[in-house]
Each structure stands twice: as structure tokens, then as C-alpha cells.
Coordinates of C-alpha atoms in Angstrom, one line a residue:
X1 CA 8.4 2.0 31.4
X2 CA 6.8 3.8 28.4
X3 CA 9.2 2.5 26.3
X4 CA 8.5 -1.0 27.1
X5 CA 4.6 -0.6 27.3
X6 CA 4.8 0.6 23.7
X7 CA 6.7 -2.3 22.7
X8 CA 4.9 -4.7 23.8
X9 CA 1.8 -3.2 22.1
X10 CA 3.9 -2.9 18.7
X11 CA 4.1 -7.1 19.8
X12 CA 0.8 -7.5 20.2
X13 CA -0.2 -5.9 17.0
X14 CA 1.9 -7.6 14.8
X15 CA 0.8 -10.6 16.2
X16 CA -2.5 -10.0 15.7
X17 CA -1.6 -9.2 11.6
X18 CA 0.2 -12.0 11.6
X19 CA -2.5 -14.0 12.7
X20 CA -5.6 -11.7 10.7
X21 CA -2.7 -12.7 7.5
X22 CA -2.7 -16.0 7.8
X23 CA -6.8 -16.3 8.1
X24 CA -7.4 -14.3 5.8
X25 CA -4.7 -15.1 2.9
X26 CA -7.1 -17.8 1.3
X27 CA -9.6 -15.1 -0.1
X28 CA -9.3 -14.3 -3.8
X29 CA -6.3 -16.6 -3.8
X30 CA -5.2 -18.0 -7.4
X31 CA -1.2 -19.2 -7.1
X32 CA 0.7 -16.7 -8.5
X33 CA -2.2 -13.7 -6.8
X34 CA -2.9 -13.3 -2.9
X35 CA -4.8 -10.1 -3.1
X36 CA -5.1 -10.0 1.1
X37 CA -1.7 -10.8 1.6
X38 CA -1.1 -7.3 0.0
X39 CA -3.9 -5.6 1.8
X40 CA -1.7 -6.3 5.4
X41 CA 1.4 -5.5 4.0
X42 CA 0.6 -2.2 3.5
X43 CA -1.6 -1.9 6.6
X44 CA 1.4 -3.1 8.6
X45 CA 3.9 -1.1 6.9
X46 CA 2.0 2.3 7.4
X47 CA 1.3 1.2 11.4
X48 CA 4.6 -0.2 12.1
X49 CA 7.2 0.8 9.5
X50 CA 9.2 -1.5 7.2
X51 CA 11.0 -3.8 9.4
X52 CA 8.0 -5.0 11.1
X53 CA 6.1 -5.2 7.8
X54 CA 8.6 -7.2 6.5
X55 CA 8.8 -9.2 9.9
X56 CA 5.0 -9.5 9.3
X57 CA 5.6 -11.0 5.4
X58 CA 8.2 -13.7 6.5
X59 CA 6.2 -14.8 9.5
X60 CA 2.7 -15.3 7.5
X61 CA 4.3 -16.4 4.6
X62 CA 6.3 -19.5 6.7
X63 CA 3.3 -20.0 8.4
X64 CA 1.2 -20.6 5.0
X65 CA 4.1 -22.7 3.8
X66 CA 4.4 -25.3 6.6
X67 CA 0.3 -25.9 7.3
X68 CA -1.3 -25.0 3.8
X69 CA 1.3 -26.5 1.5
X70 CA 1.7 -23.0 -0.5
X71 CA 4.8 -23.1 -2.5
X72 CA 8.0 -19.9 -1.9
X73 CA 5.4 -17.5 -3.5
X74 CA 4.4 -17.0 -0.2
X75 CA 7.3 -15.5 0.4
X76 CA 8.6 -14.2 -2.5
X77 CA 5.4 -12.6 -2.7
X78 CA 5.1 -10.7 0.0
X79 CA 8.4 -9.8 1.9
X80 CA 9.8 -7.7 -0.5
X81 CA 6.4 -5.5 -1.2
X82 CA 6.0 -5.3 2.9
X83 CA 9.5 -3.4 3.2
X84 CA 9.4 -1.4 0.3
X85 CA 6.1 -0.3 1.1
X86 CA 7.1 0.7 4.4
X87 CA 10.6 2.2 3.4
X88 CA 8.4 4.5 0.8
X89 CA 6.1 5.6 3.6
X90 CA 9.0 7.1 5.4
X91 CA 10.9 8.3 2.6
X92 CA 8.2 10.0 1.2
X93 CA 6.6 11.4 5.0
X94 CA 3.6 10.0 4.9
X95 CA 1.5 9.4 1.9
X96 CA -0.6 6.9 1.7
X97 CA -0.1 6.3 -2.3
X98 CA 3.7 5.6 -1.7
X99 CA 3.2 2.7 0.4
X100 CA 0.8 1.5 -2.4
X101 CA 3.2 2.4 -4.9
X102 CA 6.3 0.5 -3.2
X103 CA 3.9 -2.8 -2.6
X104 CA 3.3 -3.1 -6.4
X105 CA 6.7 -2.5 -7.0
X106 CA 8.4 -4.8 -4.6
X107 CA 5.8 -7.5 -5.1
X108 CA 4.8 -7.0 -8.1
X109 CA 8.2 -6.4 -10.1
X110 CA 10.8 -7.4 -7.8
X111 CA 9.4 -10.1 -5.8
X112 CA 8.0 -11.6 -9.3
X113 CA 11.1 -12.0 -11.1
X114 CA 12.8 -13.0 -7.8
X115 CA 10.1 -15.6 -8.0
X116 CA 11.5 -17.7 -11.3
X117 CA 15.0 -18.6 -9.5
X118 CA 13.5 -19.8 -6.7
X119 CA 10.4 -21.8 -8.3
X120 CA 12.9 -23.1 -11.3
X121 CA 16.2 -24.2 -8.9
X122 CA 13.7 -25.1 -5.3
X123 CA 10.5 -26.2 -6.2
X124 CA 11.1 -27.8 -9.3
X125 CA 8.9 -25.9 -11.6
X126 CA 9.7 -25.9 -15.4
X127 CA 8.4 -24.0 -18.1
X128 CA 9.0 -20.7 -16.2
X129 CA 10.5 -17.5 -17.6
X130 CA 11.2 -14.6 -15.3
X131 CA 8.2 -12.5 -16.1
X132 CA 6.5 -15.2 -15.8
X133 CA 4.5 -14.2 -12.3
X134 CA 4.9 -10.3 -13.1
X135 CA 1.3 -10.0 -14.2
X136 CA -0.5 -12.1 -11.5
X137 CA 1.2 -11.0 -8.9
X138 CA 0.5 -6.5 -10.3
X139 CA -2.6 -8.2 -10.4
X140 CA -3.1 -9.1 -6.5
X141 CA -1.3 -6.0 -5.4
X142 CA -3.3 -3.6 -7.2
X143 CA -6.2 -5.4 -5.9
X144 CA -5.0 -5.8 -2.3
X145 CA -3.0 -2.3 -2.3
X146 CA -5.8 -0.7 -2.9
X147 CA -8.3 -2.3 -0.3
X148 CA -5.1 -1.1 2.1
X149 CA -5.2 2.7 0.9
X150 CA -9.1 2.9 1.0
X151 CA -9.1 1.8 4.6
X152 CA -6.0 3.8 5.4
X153 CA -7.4 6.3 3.8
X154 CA -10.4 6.3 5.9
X155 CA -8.6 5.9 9.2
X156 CA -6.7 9.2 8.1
X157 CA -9.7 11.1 7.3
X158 CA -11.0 10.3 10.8
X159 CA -7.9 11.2 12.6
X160 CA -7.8 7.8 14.0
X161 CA -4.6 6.8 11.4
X162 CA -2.0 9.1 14.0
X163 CA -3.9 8.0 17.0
X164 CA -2.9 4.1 15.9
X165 CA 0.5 5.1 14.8
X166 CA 0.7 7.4 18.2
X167 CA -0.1 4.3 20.3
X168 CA 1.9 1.8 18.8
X169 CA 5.0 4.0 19.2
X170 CA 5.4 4.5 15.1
X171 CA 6.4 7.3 13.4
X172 CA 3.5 10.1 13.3
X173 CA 3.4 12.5 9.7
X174 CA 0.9 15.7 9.7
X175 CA -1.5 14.2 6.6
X176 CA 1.0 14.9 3.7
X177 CA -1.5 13.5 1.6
X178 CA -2.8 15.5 -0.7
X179 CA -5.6 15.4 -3.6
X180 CA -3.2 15.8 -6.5
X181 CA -0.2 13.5 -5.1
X182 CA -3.2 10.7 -4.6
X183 CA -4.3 11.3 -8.0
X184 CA -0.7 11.1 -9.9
X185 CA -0.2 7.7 -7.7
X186 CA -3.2 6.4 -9.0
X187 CA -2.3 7.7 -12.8
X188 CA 1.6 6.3 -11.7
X189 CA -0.3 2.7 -11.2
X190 CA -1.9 2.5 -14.3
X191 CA 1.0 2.4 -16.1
X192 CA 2.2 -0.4 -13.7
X193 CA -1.1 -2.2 -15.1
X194 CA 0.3 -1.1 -18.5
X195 CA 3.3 -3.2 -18.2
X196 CA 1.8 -5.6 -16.6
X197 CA -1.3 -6.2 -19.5
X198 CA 1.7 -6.1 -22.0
X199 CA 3.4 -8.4 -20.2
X200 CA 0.7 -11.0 -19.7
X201 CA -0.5 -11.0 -23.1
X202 CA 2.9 -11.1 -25.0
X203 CA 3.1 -14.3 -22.5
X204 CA -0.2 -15.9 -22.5
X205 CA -1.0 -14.9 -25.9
X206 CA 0.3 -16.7 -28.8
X207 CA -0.9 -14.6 -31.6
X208 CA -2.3 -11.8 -30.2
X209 CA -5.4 -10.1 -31.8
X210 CA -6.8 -6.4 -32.1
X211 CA -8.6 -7.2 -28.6
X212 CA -5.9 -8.6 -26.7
X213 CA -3.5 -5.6 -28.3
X214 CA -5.8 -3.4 -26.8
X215 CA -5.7 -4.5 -23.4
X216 CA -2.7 -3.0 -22.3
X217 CA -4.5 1.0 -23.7
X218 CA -7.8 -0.1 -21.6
X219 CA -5.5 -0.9 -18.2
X220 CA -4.1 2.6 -18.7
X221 CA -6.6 4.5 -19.4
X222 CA -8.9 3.0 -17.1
X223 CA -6.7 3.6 -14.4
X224 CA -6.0 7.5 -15.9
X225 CA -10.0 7.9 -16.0
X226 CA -10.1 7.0 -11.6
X227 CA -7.3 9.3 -11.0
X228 CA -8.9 12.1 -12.6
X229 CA -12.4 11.4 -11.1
X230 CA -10.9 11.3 -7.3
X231 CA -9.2 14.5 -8.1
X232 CA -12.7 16.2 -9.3
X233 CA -14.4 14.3 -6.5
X234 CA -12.0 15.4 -3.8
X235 CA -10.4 18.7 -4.6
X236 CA -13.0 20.3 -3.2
X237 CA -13.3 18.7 0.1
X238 CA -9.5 19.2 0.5
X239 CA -10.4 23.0 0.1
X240 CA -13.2 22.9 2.9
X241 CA -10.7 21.3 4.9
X242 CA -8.1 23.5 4.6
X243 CA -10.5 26.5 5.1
X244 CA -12.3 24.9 7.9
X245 CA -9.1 24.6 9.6
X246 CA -8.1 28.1 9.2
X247 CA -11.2 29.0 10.4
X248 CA -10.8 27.2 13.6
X249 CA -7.0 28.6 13.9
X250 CA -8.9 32.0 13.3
X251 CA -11.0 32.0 15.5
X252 CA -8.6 30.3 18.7
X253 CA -6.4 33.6 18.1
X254 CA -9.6 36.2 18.6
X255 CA -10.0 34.3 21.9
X256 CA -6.5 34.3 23.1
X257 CA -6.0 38.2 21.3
X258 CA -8.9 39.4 20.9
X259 CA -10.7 41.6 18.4
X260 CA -8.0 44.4 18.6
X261 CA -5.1 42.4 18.4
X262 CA -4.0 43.2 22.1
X263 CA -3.4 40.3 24.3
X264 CA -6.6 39.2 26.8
X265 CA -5.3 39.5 30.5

């Protein structure tokens, strides 16, 4: 009966990110670039795992396609980020960066070369190469990923993450997350961005300037300079923490031990 209850739940949730998706999806949206689209992939992948996220992707994205006339992007975009965001999560037990991490690469690498075949041969689009949509669509999942991980990341800090996951029947992990693994994600993504810069401007840019050369150094370093200010900013905290929770395990064992070590009767 359990079981079923929590299935049902895992249902009604996915309907309602289906539904939050499709709403949504317009915000920020250039073609090539659905910045929200990204921000419930990863949000469904963490609460429900990859199958569902994907699920999630195919359902918005054919939804977008028959009433708002979007082209296959919708789905190119998004189905592939979903369960590689979610299989990360898993694989790596729990951190929040990883499910970033697989929605840039599975949208933005994977599910943007995917995207020339299916443009070029379906939808009659010409002039197309296949890296043609790797920088807009980095672009939207850097920009929606990380929406994603600072909510998630919030949720976690509030213990209210593992009560979700805990309700909806997912998978649970004790807050692997840790100051330095966010921070190396972060540095990880700017050298997505990196590729991404050097990507767009070898594309866009016919003769490519000082400036535009440059862009590709600023992505990277940009991205380089956050890491290293979230580890400053939140090393510390991660040490209260850690020492606030010893205290508290401290302090249970006096009670159930007390002071001399002998066990209270």
C-alpha cells in the first residue's frame, strides 16, 4: 500500500513539472537557448532520478512542439541533459554539481551536435554545421543549471532536499556535497564555457579580433574567479557544520553514558 501511495506521489509530481515546464519554458527563450527548460531537468533528475527526468524532457518538450510550434530543439535539447543529469547524481551519490555537470554535458554537447541531423534531414534547416547549437545551448544550461543547483542547494541546506526525495520514494544520499567538490564543478564548468566561447566565436566570427580572442580567457577565468570565492565564502560554514554536529553527537552520548563513561540505568 506504501508502495503504491509513493507512486502515485512520484505521478503527481512529475506531472506537476511537466506542467511548471511547459509554463515556464518561454522565459529567457532565444531558439537554440531555453534556460528554464534546464532549471527542471535538473530539479527533476535530483527528486526523481534519470528515468523520470528524462520522461519529464520528452513529455514537455512534445507538449511545446504540438501547441507552441517549437522546432526538435525541444527535444534535442532537453532529453538527453535530463538523463545524464540524473544518471550523474546517482553515480556520483549525491552531489548536487554532478547533476549540473551532466545537464551541460548532455544538453549542451551531446544534445547540440545531436541537434544538426535532426534540424538538417527533419526540419529542413540549411546552413547548419554540427557545432552549430553547441554554444547557445552551454549557454541556456549554465544559465538554467545553475538556477537548479542554487535552489537545490538551498533545499539541502534546510534538510528539506531528503525529506522531498524521502516522500517521493527516490533515492536518499547523506549530503555528499562538499565545499571543495562544489568549487572544482564550478572551475570544471568554466572550461565548458571555454569551449563553448571558442566555439561560438570561431563560428560567428569571421575575422576574429584581439576582443573576440579574448573571450574564451574571460569565460574561464570568470568562472575560475566564482569557484574560488564560494570555496572562501563557504569553507568555513562547512567547518561549523561539521563541528556543530559533533557537538550535538557529543553531547547525545553524555546523556545516554554519562560523564564517566558508564552506562545511565
Amino acid at each position: 500500500m506504501k508502495n503504491s501511495k509513493t507512486h502515485v506521489t512520484k505521478l503527481v509530481f512529475l506531472a506537476m513539472m511537466v506542467a511548471l515546464g511547459v509554463v515556464i519554458s518561454p522565459i529567457l527563450r532565444v531558439e537554440g537557448m531555453c534556460p528554464m527548460a534546464h532549471f527542471i531537468n535538473v530539479t527533476c533528475a535530483v527528486m526523481l532520478g534519470p528515468w523520470y527526468a528524462f520522461v519529464c524532457a520528452l513529455a514537455i518538450g512534445i507538449i511545446r512542439m504540438a501547441c507552441m510550434g517549437i522546432p526538435p530543439l525541444a527535444l534535442t535539447g532537453a532529453i538527453f541533459g535530463a538523463f545524464l543529469s540524473g544518471m550523474l547524481y546517482r553515480l556520483s551519490k549525491g552531489k548536487l554539481v554532478c547533476a549540473f555537470i551532466g545537464e551541460v554535458i548532455g544538453t549542451g554537447i551531446i544534445g547540440a551536435i545531436i541537434s544538426y541531423p535532426v534540424m538538417t534531414l527533419i526540419w529542413g534547416r540549411t546552413g547548419l554545421t554540427w557545432f552549430f547549437y553547441v554554444p547557445s545551448f552551454i549557454a541556456g544550461t549554465l544559465i538554467g543549471g545553475s538556477l537548479a543547483f542554487i535552489f537545490l542547494k538551498h533545499l539541502q541546506k534546510a534538510h528539506m532536499l531528503s525529506t522531498f526525495q524521502t516522500a517521493l520514494g527516490s533515492q536518499v544520499y547523506n549530503n555528499t556535497d562538499t565545499v571543495v567538490n562544489d568549487s572544482l564543478g564550478i572551475a570544471f564548468l568554466g572550461f565548458i564555457g571555454y569551449l563553448a566561447a571558442t566555439v561560438a566565436v570561431k563560428q560567428f566570427v569571421a575575422e576574429p579580433g584581439p576582443v573576440a580572442g579574448s573571450i574564451k580567457y574571460i569565460v574561464l577565468i570568470a568562472f575560475i574567479a566564482v569557484a574560488v570565492v564560494y570555496w572562501n565564502t563557504n569553507k568555513g560554514k562547512e567547518n561549523n557544520i561539521f563541528d556543530a554536529s559533533c557537538n550535538r553527537s557529543r553531547f547525545s552520548n553524555e546523556l545516554f553514558y554519562g560523564n564517566c563513561g558508564s552506562k545511565i540505568t
